[in-house]
CSV table of C-alpha atoms and ligand atoms in Angstrom, one decimal:
chain,number,residue,atom,x,y,z
J,1,UNK,CA,79.3,157.3,110.5
J,2,UNK,CA,82.0,157.6,107.9
J,3,UNK,CA,80.7,157.7,104.3
J,4,UNK,CA,80.8,154.6,102.2
J,5,UNK,CA,83.3,154.2,99.4
J,6,UNK,CA,82.1,154.5,95.9
J,7,UNK,CA,84.8,152.1,94.6
J,8,UNK,CA,84.0,148.5,93.8
J,9,UNK,CA,85.4,145.7,96.0
J,10,UNK,CA,89.1,145.3,95.7
J,11,UNK,CA,90.2,143.6,92.4
J,12,UNK,CA,86.6,143.8,90.9
J,13,UNK,CA,85.4,146.2,88.2
J,14,UNK,CA,82.4,148.3,87.7
J,15,UNK,CA,81.4,148.1,84.1
J,16,UNK,CA,80.3,151.6,82.9
J,17,UNK,CA,78.7,151.7,79.4
J,18,UNK,CA,82.1,152.0,77.6
J,19,UNK,CA,83.6,149.0,79.4
J,20,UNK,CA,80.4,147.1,79.1
J,21,UNK,CA,80.4,147.7,75.3
J,22,UNK,CA,84.0,146.5,75.2
J,23,UNK,CA,83.1,143.4,77.1
J,24,UNK,CA,80.1,142.7,74.9
J,25,UNK,CA,82.4,143.0,71.8
J,26,UNK,CA,84.7,140.4,73.3
J,27,UNK,CA,81.9,138.1,74.3
J,28,UNK,CA,80.2,138.3,70.9
J,29,UNK,CA,83.4,137.3,69.2
J,30,UNK,CA,83.8,134.4,71.6
J,31,UNK,CA,80.3,133.1,71.0
J,32,UNK,CA,80.7,133.4,67.2
J,33,UNK,CA,84.0,131.6,67.2
J,34,UNK,CA,82.8,128.8,69.5
J,35,UNK,CA,79.6,128.4,67.4
J,36,UNK,CA,81.6,128.3,64.2
J,37,UNK,CA,83.4,125.2,65.6
J,38,UNK,CA,80.0,123.8,66.7
J,39,UNK,CA,80.7,124.2,70.4
J,40,UNK,CA,77.4,124.3,72.4
J,41,UNK,CA,76.7,126.8,75.2
J,42,UNK,CA,76.4,125.6,78.9
J,43,UNK,CA,76.7,127.3,82.3
J,44,UNK,CA,76.9,126.1,85.9
J,45,UNK,CA,76.3,127.5,89.3
J,46,UNK,CA,78.3,130.3,90.9
J,47,UNK,CA,78.9,128.2,94.0
J,48,UNK,CA,80.4,124.7,94.2
J,49,UNK,CA,81.5,122.5,97.1
J,50,UNK,CA,85.1,123.2,97.9
J,51,UNK,CA,85.7,119.4,97.6
J,52,UNK,CA,85.2,119.7,93.9
J,53,UNK,CA,88.3,121.9,93.6
J,54,UNK,CA,90.3,119.9,96.3
J,55,UNK,CA,90.1,116.8,94.1
J,56,UNK,CA,92.4,118.0,91.3
J,57,UNK,CA,92.8,121.8,91.0
J,58,UNK,CA,96.0,122.1,93.1
J,59,UNK,CA,97.2,123.6,96.4
J,60,UNK,CA,97.7,127.1,95.2
J,61,UNK,CA,94.1,127.5,94.2
J,62,UNK,CA,92.8,125.9,97.4
J,63,UNK,CA,95.2,127.4,99.9
J,64,UNK,CA,95.6,130.9,98.5
J,65,UNK,CA,93.0,131.8,96.0
J,66,UNK,CA,89.7,130.4,96.7
J,67,UNK,CA,86.8,132.4,98.2
J,68,UNK,CA,85.2,129.9,100.5
J,69,UNK,CA,82.6,130.0,103.3
J,70,UNK,CA,80.4,127.6,105.2
J,71,UNK,CA,76.7,128.0,104.3
J,72,UNK,CA,73.8,128.0,106.7
J,73,UNK,CA,73.4,124.2,106.0
J,74,UNK,CA,77.0,123.6,107.1
J,75,UNK,CA,78.3,123.0,103.5
J,76,UNK,CA,81.8,124.2,102.8
J,77,UNK,CA,81.4,126.1,99.5
J,78,UNK,CA,83.4,128.3,97.2
J,79,UNK,CA,82.7,130.9,94.6
J,80,UNK,CA,83.9,129.3,91.4
J,81,UNK,CA,87.6,130.1,90.8
J,82,UNK,CA,87.6,128.2,87.5
J,83,UNK,CA,85.2,126.4,85.3
J,84,UNK,CA,86.9,123.1,84.4
J,85,UNK,CA,85.7,121.1,87.5
J,86,UNK,CA,82.2,122.3,86.9
J,87,UNK,CA,82.2,121.3,83.2
J,88,UNK,CA,83.7,117.9,84.2
J,89,UNK,CA,81.0,117.4,86.8
J,90,UNK,CA,78.3,118.3,84.3
J,91,UNK,CA,79.7,116.1,81.5
J,92,UNK,CA,79.9,113.2,84.0
J,93,UNK,CA,76.1,113.4,84.3
J,94,UNK,CA,75.4,113.1,80.6
J,95,UNK,CA,78.4,111.6,78.7
J,96,UNK,CA,77.1,108.1,78.6
J,97,UNK,CA,74.1,109.0,76.4
J,98,UNK,CA,75.8,111.9,74.5
J,99,UNK,CA,77.5,111.4,71.1
J,100,UNK,CA,81.3,112.1,71.3
J,101,UNK,CA,83.1,114.3,71.0
J,102,UNK,CA,81.2,116.7,73.3
J,103,UNK,CA,82.1,120.3,72.5
J,104,UNK,CA,81.0,122.9,75.0
J,105,UNK,CA,81.7,126.6,75.7
J,106,UNK,CA,80.8,129.1,78.4
J,107,UNK,CA,81.9,132.6,79.6
J,108,UNK,CA,81.6,132.5,83.4
J,109,UNK,CA,82.8,135.1,85.8
J,110,UNK,CA,85.3,133.6,88.3
J,111,UNK,CA,86.7,134.9,91.6
J,112,UNK,CA,90.3,134.3,92.8
J,113,UNK,CA,91.8,136.0,95.9
J,114,UNK,CA,94.9,137.3,94.1
J,115,UNK,CA,97.0,140.4,94.5
J,116,UNK,CA,95.4,142.8,92.0
J,117,UNK,CA,97.9,144.0,89.3
J,118,UNK,CA,98.1,144.4,85.6
J,119,UNK,CA,96.4,141.4,84.0
J,120,UNK,CA,95.3,139.9,87.3
J,121,UNK,CA,92.2,140.8,89.2
J,122,UNK,CA,90.0,139.1,91.7
J,123,UNK,CA,87.0,138.8,89.4
J,124,UNK,CA,87.4,138.0,85.7
J,125,UNK,CA,85.4,136.5,83.0
J,126,UNK,CA,86.9,133.6,81.2
J,127,UNK,CA,86.0,132.1,77.8
J,128,UNK,CA,86.1,128.3,78.3
J,129,UNK,CA,86.0,125.8,75.4
J,130,UNK,CA,86.4,122.1,76.1
J,131,UNK,CA,86.1,119.0,74.0
J,132,UNK,CA,85.5,115.6,75.6
J,133,UNK,CA,86.0,112.2,74.0
J,134,UNK,CA,88.1,113.4,71.0
J,135,UNK,CA,90.9,111.2,69.6
J,136,UNK,CA,94.3,112.1,71.1
J,137,UNK,CA,96.0,115.1,69.4
J,138,UNK,CA,93.0,115.9,67.2
J,139,UNK,CA,91.1,117.4,70.2
J,140,UNK,CA,94.2,119.4,71.2
J,141,UNK,CA,94.6,120.7,67.6
J,142,UNK,CA,91.0,121.7,67.3
J,143,UNK,CA,91.1,123.5,70.7
J,144,UNK,CA,94.2,125.4,69.7
J,145,UNK,CA,92.6,126.4,66.5
J,146,UNK,CA,89.5,127.8,68.3
J,147,UNK,CA,91.7,130.0,70.5
J,148,UNK,CA,93.9,131.1,67.5
J,149,UNK,CA,90.9,131.9,65.4
J,150,UNK,CA,89.3,133.9,68.1
J,151,UNK,CA,92.4,136.1,68.3
J,152,UNK,CA,92.6,136.3,64.5
J,153,UNK,CA,89.0,137.5,64.5
J,154,UNK,CA,90.1,140.6,66.5
J,155,UNK,CA,92.8,141.3,63.8
J,156,UNK,CA,95.7,139.7,65.7
J,157,UNK,CA,98.2,137.4,64.1
J,158,UNK,CA,101.6,135.8,64.8
J,159,UNK,CA,103.3,139.2,65.0
J,160,UNK,CA,101.1,139.8,68.1
J,161,UNK,CA,100.9,136.4,69.9
J,162,UNK,CA,102.5,133.0,70.1
J,163,UNK,CA,101.3,129.7,71.5
J,164,UNK,CA,103.8,128.1,73.9
J,165,UNK,CA,103.3,124.3,73.9
J,166,UNK,CA,104.6,121.4,76.1
J,167,UNK,CA,103.5,117.9,77.0
J,168,UNK,CA,103.1,117.3,80.7
J,169,UNK,CA,103.5,113.6,80.1
J,170,UNK,CA,107.1,114.2,78.9
J,171,UNK,CA,107.7,116.0,82.2
J,172,UNK,CA,106.3,113.1,84.1
J,173,UNK,CA,108.5,110.7,82.1
J,174,UNK,CA,111.6,112.8,83.0
J,175,UNK,CA,110.5,112.7,86.6
J,176,UNK,CA,110.0,108.9,86.3
J,177,UNK,CA,113.6,108.6,85.0
J,178,UNK,CA,114.7,110.6,88.1
J,179,UNK,CA,113.0,108.0,90.4
J,180,UNK,CA,111.8,110.7,92.7
J,181,UNK,CA,108.8,110.4,95.0
J,182,UNK,CA,105.3,111.6,94.2
J,183,UNK,CA,105.8,114.5,96.7
J,184,UNK,CA,109.1,115.5,95.1
J,185,UNK,CA,107.4,115.3,91.6
J,186,UNK,CA,104.7,117.6,92.8
J,187,UNK,CA,107.2,120.1,94.1
J,188,UNK,CA,109.3,119.9,91.0
J,189,UNK,CA,106.2,120.7,88.8
J,190,UNK,CA,105.7,123.8,90.8
J,191,UNK,CA,109.4,124.8,90.4
J,192,UNK,CA,109.3,124.3,86.6
J,193,UNK,CA,106.0,126.3,86.5
J,194,UNK,CA,108.0,129.2,88.0
J,195,UNK,CA,111.2,128.6,86.0
J,196,UNK,CA,110.8,131.6,83.7
J,197,UNK,CA,110.2,134.0,86.5
J,198,UNK,CA,113.5,133.4,88.2
J,199,UNK,CA,117.2,133.5,87.4
J,200,UNK,CA,119.2,130.4,86.4
J,201,UNK,CA,120.9,130.3,89.8
J,202,UNK,CA,117.6,130.7,91.7
J,203,UNK,CA,116.1,127.9,89.6
J,204,UNK,CA,119.0,125.6,90.4
J,205,UNK,CA,118.6,126.3,94.0
J,206,UNK,CA,114.8,125.6,93.9
J,207,UNK,CA,115.5,122.3,92.1
J,208,UNK,CA,118.0,121.3,94.7
J,209,UNK,CA,115.6,122.2,97.4
J,210,UNK,CA,112.8,120.1,95.8
J,211,UNK,CA,114.8,117.0,95.0
J,212,UNK,CA,118.3,117.4,96.7
J,213,UNK,CA,120.2,117.2,93.4
J,214,UNK,CA,120.4,118.8,89.9
J,215,UNK,CA,120.3,115.8,87.5
J,216,UNK,CA,121.6,116.0,84.0
J,217,UNK,CA,118.4,114.8,82.3
J,218,UNK,CA,116.5,117.6,84.0
J,219,UNK,CA,119.1,120.2,82.8
J,220,UNK,CA,118.9,118.8,79.3
J,221,UNK,CA,115.2,118.9,79.4
J,222,UNK,CA,115.0,122.5,80.6
J,223,UNK,CA,117.5,123.5,77.9
J,224,UNK,CA,115.2,122.3,75.0
J,225,UNK,CA,114.5,125.1,72.6
J,226,UNK,CA,112.4,123.7,69.8
J,227,UNK,CA,110.2,120.8,68.8
J,228,UNK,CA,113.1,119.3,66.9
J,229,UNK,CA,115.3,119.3,70.0
J,230,UNK,CA,112.3,117.9,71.9
J,231,UNK,CA,111.9,115.0,69.5
J,232,UNK,CA,115.6,114.2,69.7
J,233,UNK,CA,115.4,114.3,73.5
J,234,UNK,CA,112.3,111.9,73.8
J,235,UNK,CA,113.8,109.5,71.3
J,236,UNK,CA,117.2,109.5,73.0
J,237,UNK,CA,115.5,108.7,76.3
J,238,UNK,CA,113.3,106.1,74.8
J,239,UNK,CA,110.0,107.8,75.9
J,240,UNK,CA,108.1,105.9,73.2
J,241,UNK,CA,104.5,107.0,73.9
J,242,UNK,CA,105.6,110.6,74.2
J,243,UNK,CA,107.6,110.4,71.0
J,244,UNK,CA,104.6,109.0,69.1
J,245,UNK,CA,102.3,111.8,70.4
J,246,UNK,CA,104.7,114.6,69.6
J,247,UNK,CA,105.4,113.2,66.1
J,248,UNK,CA,101.6,112.8,65.5
J,249,UNK,CA,101.0,116.4,66.7
J,250,UNK,CA,103.7,117.8,64.5
J,251,UNK,CA,102.6,115.8,61.5
J,252,UNK,CA,99.0,117.0,61.8
J,253,UNK,CA,99.9,120.6,62.3
J,254,UNK,CA,102.6,120.8,59.7
J,255,UNK,CA,101.6,123.1,56.7
J,256,UNK,CA,98.7,124.6,58.7
J,257,UNK,CA,98.3,128.2,59.8
J,258,UNK,CA,98.4,127.0,63.4
J,259,UNK,CA,102.0,125.9,62.9
J,260,UNK,CA,103.0,129.6,62.4
J,261,UNK,CA,102.1,130.2,66.1
J,262,UNK,CA,103.5,127.1,67.9
J,263,UNK,CA,106.6,127.4,69.9
J,264,UNK,CA,108.0,124.6,72.1
J,265,UNK,CA,108.6,125.7,75.8
J,266,UNK,CA,109.7,123.1,78.4
J,267,UNK,CA,108.7,125.4,81.3
J,268,UNK,CA,105.0,125.3,80.4
J,269,UNK,CA,103.5,122.8,82.8
J,270,UNK,CA,100.4,124.8,84.0
J,271,UNK,CA,99.6,125.6,87.6
J,272,UNK,CA,96.5,123.3,87.8
J,273,UNK,CA,97.0,119.7,88.7
J,274,UNK,CA,94.6,117.9,86.4
J,275,UNK,CA,96.5,118.3,83.2
J,276,UNK,CA,98.1,115.1,81.9
J,277,UNK,CA,99.1,115.6,78.3
J,278,UNK,CA,99.7,118.5,75.8
J,279,UNK,CA,99.5,121.9,77.6
J,280,UNK,CA,99.7,125.4,76.2
J,281,UNK,CA,99.7,129.1,77.0
J,282,UNK,CA,99.1,131.9,74.6
J,283,UNK,CA,101.5,134.7,75.1
J,284,UNK,CA,101.4,138.3,74.1
J,285,UNK,CA,104.6,139.1,72.1
J,286,UNK,CA,104.6,142.8,73.0
J,287,UNK,CA,107.5,143.5,75.3
J,288,UNK,CA,105.2,145.7,77.5
J,289,UNK,CA,102.7,143.0,78.0
J,290,UNK,CA,104.5,139.7,78.2
J,291,UNK,CA,101.9,137.6,79.9
J,292,UNK,CA,99.5,134.7,79.2
J,293,UNK,CA,96.1,135.5,77.9
J,294,UNK,CA,95.0,132.0,77.6
J,295,UNK,CA,95.9,128.6,79.1
J,296,UNK,CA,94.8,125.1,78.7
J,297,UNK,CA,95.6,121.5,77.8
J,298,UNK,CA,94.6,117.9,78.0
J,299,UNK,CA,93.2,116.3,81.1
J,300,UNK,CA,92.6,112.5,80.8
J,301,UNK,CA,91.4,111.7,84.3
J,302,UNK,CA,89.1,114.4,85.6
J,303,UNK,CA,85.9,112.5,85.3
J,304,UNK,CA,87.3,109.8,87.5
J,305,UNK,CA,86.8,112.0,90.6
J,306,UNK,CA,83.1,111.2,90.0
J,307,UNK,CA,83.8,107.5,89.7
J,308,UNK,CA,83.2,107.6,86.0
J,309,UNK,CA,85.1,105.8,83.3
J,310,UNK,CA,87.9,108.0,82.0
J,311,UNK,CA,86.8,110.4,79.2
J,312,UNK,CA,89.7,112.5,77.9
J,313,UNK,CA,89.1,116.3,77.9
J,314,UNK,CA,91.0,119.1,76.3
J,315,UNK,CA,90.2,122.8,76.8
J,316,UNK,CA,91.3,126.3,77.5
J,317,UNK,CA,90.4,129.3,79.5
J,318,UNK,CA,90.9,132.8,78.0
J,319,UNK,CA,90.5,135.8,80.3
J,320,UNK,CA,88.7,139.1,79.5
J,321,UNK,CA,91.2,141.2,81.5
J,322,UNK,CA,94.3,139.8,79.7
J,323,UNK,CA,92.5,139.9,76.3
J,324,UNK,CA,91.5,143.5,76.8
J,325,UNK,CA,95.1,144.5,77.7
J,326,UNK,CA,96.3,142.5,74.7
J,327,UNK,CA,94.0,144.2,72.2
J,328,UNK,CA,94.7,147.7,73.7
J,329,UNK,CA,98.4,147.2,73.7
J,330,UNK,CA,98.3,146.4,70.0
J,331,UNK,CA,95.8,149.0,69.1
J,332,UNK,CA,93.2,146.4,68.2
J,333,UNK,CA,90.4,147.5,70.5
J,334,UNK,CA,87.8,149.6,68.6
J,335,UNK,CA,86.7,152.8,70.3
J,336,UNK,CA,83.6,152.1,72.4
J,337,UNK,CA,83.4,155.4,74.2
J,338,UNK,CA,80.3,156.5,72.1
J,339,UNK,CA,76.8,155.4,72.5
J,340,UNK,CA,75.6,152.6,70.2
J,341,UNK,CA,72.5,154.7,69.5
J,342,UNK,CA,72.4,156.3,66.1
J,343,UNK,CA,70.0,159.2,66.3
J,344,UNK,CA,68.8,161.9,68.7
J,345,UNK,CA,65.3,163.2,68.3
J,346,UNK,CA,64.8,166.7,69.6
J,347,UNK,CA,62.5,169.8,69.5
J,348,UNK,CA,62.4,173.2,70.9
J,349,UNK,CA,58.7,173.5,71.9
J,350,UNK,CA,56.4,171.5,74.2
J,351,UNK,CA,53.8,171.2,71.4
J,352,UNK,CA,56.0,169.0,69.3
J,353,UNK,CA,56.5,166.2,71.9
J,354,UNK,CA,53.8,163.9,70.7
J,355,UNK,CA,55.0,164.1,67.1
J,356,UNK,CA,58.6,163.5,68.3
J,357,UNK,CA,57.5,160.4,70.1
J,358,UNK,CA,55.5,159.1,67.1
J,359,UNK,CA,58.5,159.7,64.7
J,360,UNK,CA,60.8,158.0,67.1
J,361,UNK,CA,58.6,154.9,67.0
J,362,UNK,CA,58.7,155.0,63.2
J,363,UNK,CA,62.5,155.1,63.3
J,364,UNK,CA,62.7,152.2,65.7
J,365,UNK,CA,60.3,150.1,63.6
J,366,UNK,CA,62.9,150.6,60.9
J,367,UNK,CA,65.7,149.4,63.1
J,368,UNK,CA,67.3,152.8,63.7
J,369,UNK,CA,68.4,153.0,67.3
J,370,UNK,CA,66.8,156.2,68.6
J,371,UNK,CA,67.1,158.3,71.7
J,372,UNK,CA,64.2,160.8,72.2
J,373,UNK,CA,64.6,163.9,74.2
J,374,UNK,CA,61.9,163.9,76.8
J,375,UNK,CA,61.8,167.7,77.1
J,376,UNK,CA,62.1,170.7,74.7
J,377,UNK,CA,65.7,171.7,74.2
J,378,UNK,CA,67.3,174.8,72.7
J,379,UNK,CA,69.1,173.8,69.5
J,380,UNK,CA,72.6,174.3,70.8
J,381,UNK,CA,72.0,172.4,74.0
J,382,UNK,CA,70.6,169.5,72.0
J,383,UNK,CA,73.6,169.5,69.6
J,384,UNK,CA,76.0,169.4,72.6
J,385,UNK,CA,74.2,166.4,74.1
J,386,UNK,CA,74.1,164.5,70.8
J,387,UNK,CA,77.8,165.2,70.2
J,388,UNK,CA,78.9,164.3,73.7
J,389,UNK,CA,77.0,161.0,73.5
J,390,UNK,CA,78.3,160.3,70.1
J,391,UNK,CA,75.1,160.2,68.1
J,392,UNK,CA,75.6,160.2,64.3
J,393,UNK,CA,72.4,162.1,63.5
J,394,UNK,CA,70.0,164.5,65.1
J,395,UNK,CA,66.4,164.8,64.0
J,396,UNK,CA,65.0,168.3,64.7
J,397,UNK,CA,61.2,169.0,64.8
J,398,UNK,CA,59.6,172.4,64.7
J,399,UNK,CA,62.1,174.3,62.6
J,400,UNK,CA,59.8,174.4,59.5
J,401,UNK,CA,56.0,173.6,59.1
J,402,UNK,CA,55.2,170.0,58.2
J,403,UNK,CA,58.9,169.2,57.8
J,404,UNK,CA,61.7,167.8,60.0
J,405,UNK,CA,65.4,168.2,59.5
J,406,UNK,CA,67.8,165.3,59.7
J,407,UNK,CA,71.3,166.5,60.4
J,408,UNK,CA,74.4,164.3,60.1
J,409,UNK,CA,76.6,165.6,62.9
J,410,UNK,CA,80.1,164.9,61.6
J,411,UNK,CA,79.6,166.1,58.0
J,412,UNK,CA,77.1,168.8,59.0
J,413,UNK,CA,75.0,167.8,56.0
J,414,UNK,CA,71.3,168.0,56.5
J,415,UNK,CA,68.1,167.0,54.6
J,416,UNK,CA,64.6,168.3,55.2
J,417,UNK,CA,62.0,165.5,55.2
J,418,UNK,CA,58.3,166.1,54.7
J,419,UNK,CA,56.4,164.6,57.7
J,420,UNK,CA,53.9,162.8,55.5
J,421,UNK,CA,56.8,161.1,53.6
J,422,UNK,CA,58.8,160.3,56.8
J,423,UNK,CA,58.7,156.5,56.8
J,424,UNK,CA,59.5,156.2,53.1
J,425,UNK,CA,62.5,158.5,53.5
J,426,UNK,CA,63.7,156.7,56.6
J,427,UNK,CA,63.6,153.4,54.7
J,428,UNK,CA,65.6,154.9,51.8
J,429,UNK,CA,68.2,156.6,54.1
J,430,UNK,CA,68.8,153.9,56.6
J,431,UNK,CA,68.3,150.6,54.8
D,1,LIG,P1,94.2,129.4,84.1
D,1,LIG,O1,95.5,129.4,83.4
D,1,LIG,O2,94.1,129.4,85.5
D,1,LIG,O3,93.4,128.1,83.5
D,1,LIG,O4,93.4,130.6,83.5
D,1,LIG,C1,93.2,130.8,82.1
D,1,LIG,C2,93.3,132.3,81.8
D,1,LIG,O5,92.4,133.0,82.6
D,1,LIG,C3,94.7,132.9,82.1
D,1,LIG,O6,95.6,132.7,81.0
D,1,LIG,C4,94.3,134.4,82.2
D,1,LIG,O7,94.1,135.0,81.0
D,1,LIG,C5,92.9,134.3,82.9
D,1,LIG,N1,93.0,134.5,84.3
D,1,LIG,C6,93.2,133.6,85.3
D,1,LIG,N2,93.2,134.1,86.5
D,1,LIG,C7,93.0,135.4,86.3
D,1,LIG,C8,92.9,136.6,87.2
D,1,LIG,N3,93.0,136.5,88.5
D,1,LIG,N4,92.7,137.8,86.7
D,1,LIG,C9,92.5,137.9,85.3
D,1,LIG,N5,92.6,136.9,84.5
D,1,LIG,C10,92.9,135.7,84.9
D,1,LIG,C11,92.2,127.7,83.9
D,1,LIG,O8,91.5,128.4,84.6
D,1,LIG,C12,91.7,126.4,83.3
D,1,LIG,N6,90.5,126.0,84.1
D,1,LIG,C13,91.5,126.6,81.9
D,1,LIG,C14,91.0,125.3,81.2
D,1,LIG,C15,89.8,125.1,80.6
D,1,LIG,N7,91.7,124.2,81.0
D,1,LIG,C16,91.0,123.3,80.4
D,1,LIG,N8,89.8,123.9,80.2
């Protein structure tokens, strides 16, 4: 029998302590930010019926990316590739008796059958924040602020990232003016979604393939470069609802910090089908890492798949893989290669083990994260272990009678502590 591979399944990661500490750091920031904005935690199952995603997530997810199988009870199920259909399903159960807006967050792991590459894996964790039942534009602005503040909390600012914004309803209005069929609209959305990844010629060709022409209004639209140009465009074409929404959005974000991050981009339409209004993607500005670390937008009709009254939702998903790349690219990820434990308790002779265990308990009682050697160690060996793991202190027993020695490893300073004063000294030194 050939030996088994030690590597994880393709596109998935093993989290060794360093990576797990990094991930905990990200998750702690996510929870803190969500809670600052009064978002409440929720979670859902790992498996859902494939039908849940078929309803509105879009062909790419269903045809190419979903991990699906038929269970023993003949149900066709999928490992969750995204969280939005689950949150919509859950909100559909409770929205009638819940005060609005409903603000929820979660950090699920998701699986998508993608070609693993930088920023894209098969398993990732995704910070999701969604708000349901908020007045139009205010929900969008709050959600954008949550995402922005999260990144600000890591030390990132508008030198590091930008928020590309569009309104899918404007794209729909342009398509309406083109008088194209629903099928052609669907194809054209996909073409626009890919617009930035291809040359101008290739884009023209794709447009012609989708709708057999290259109309002026579409070219004008794709040429828009700023919110001002967008406003002129929607006014000129008499898209009245869309004009109002964009004006309202600009009015309410003007003179806020958020405005320093917002950039209009006509090619942002999002790959998922449920979005209906303002959509956005947060992009890394670093030339080595030009990719989206977060995507989201407004979806007005998702609850209708459960035969519920419409309840507008807005939200985003922000992935741990892209966030880690972003922070590392900009030197914003702290070093997590060392143990979180502070202190290593060690001794050279068997007779000291009980005292070492007792003093370790005293340290822990005083909130000092302590690792105790479970066997006698020569001093140099103990020092090497403590340094390699990254402890800040070493407590050595048995060097002098009735005393222990506390050594600070980096500065090489040391203090001797009388054993009968140990707890008082620990309190003074570590509190
Ligand atoms: P999405 O754009 O598919 O949106 O994913 C959001 C973010 O998740 C991406 O910007 C990226 O950072 C990360 N991501 C997605 N796929 C992968 C992958 N294969 N590997 C690594 N990272 C990935 C959604 O999923 C929407 N459900 C978000 C949402 C929530 N919209 C409203 N509420």
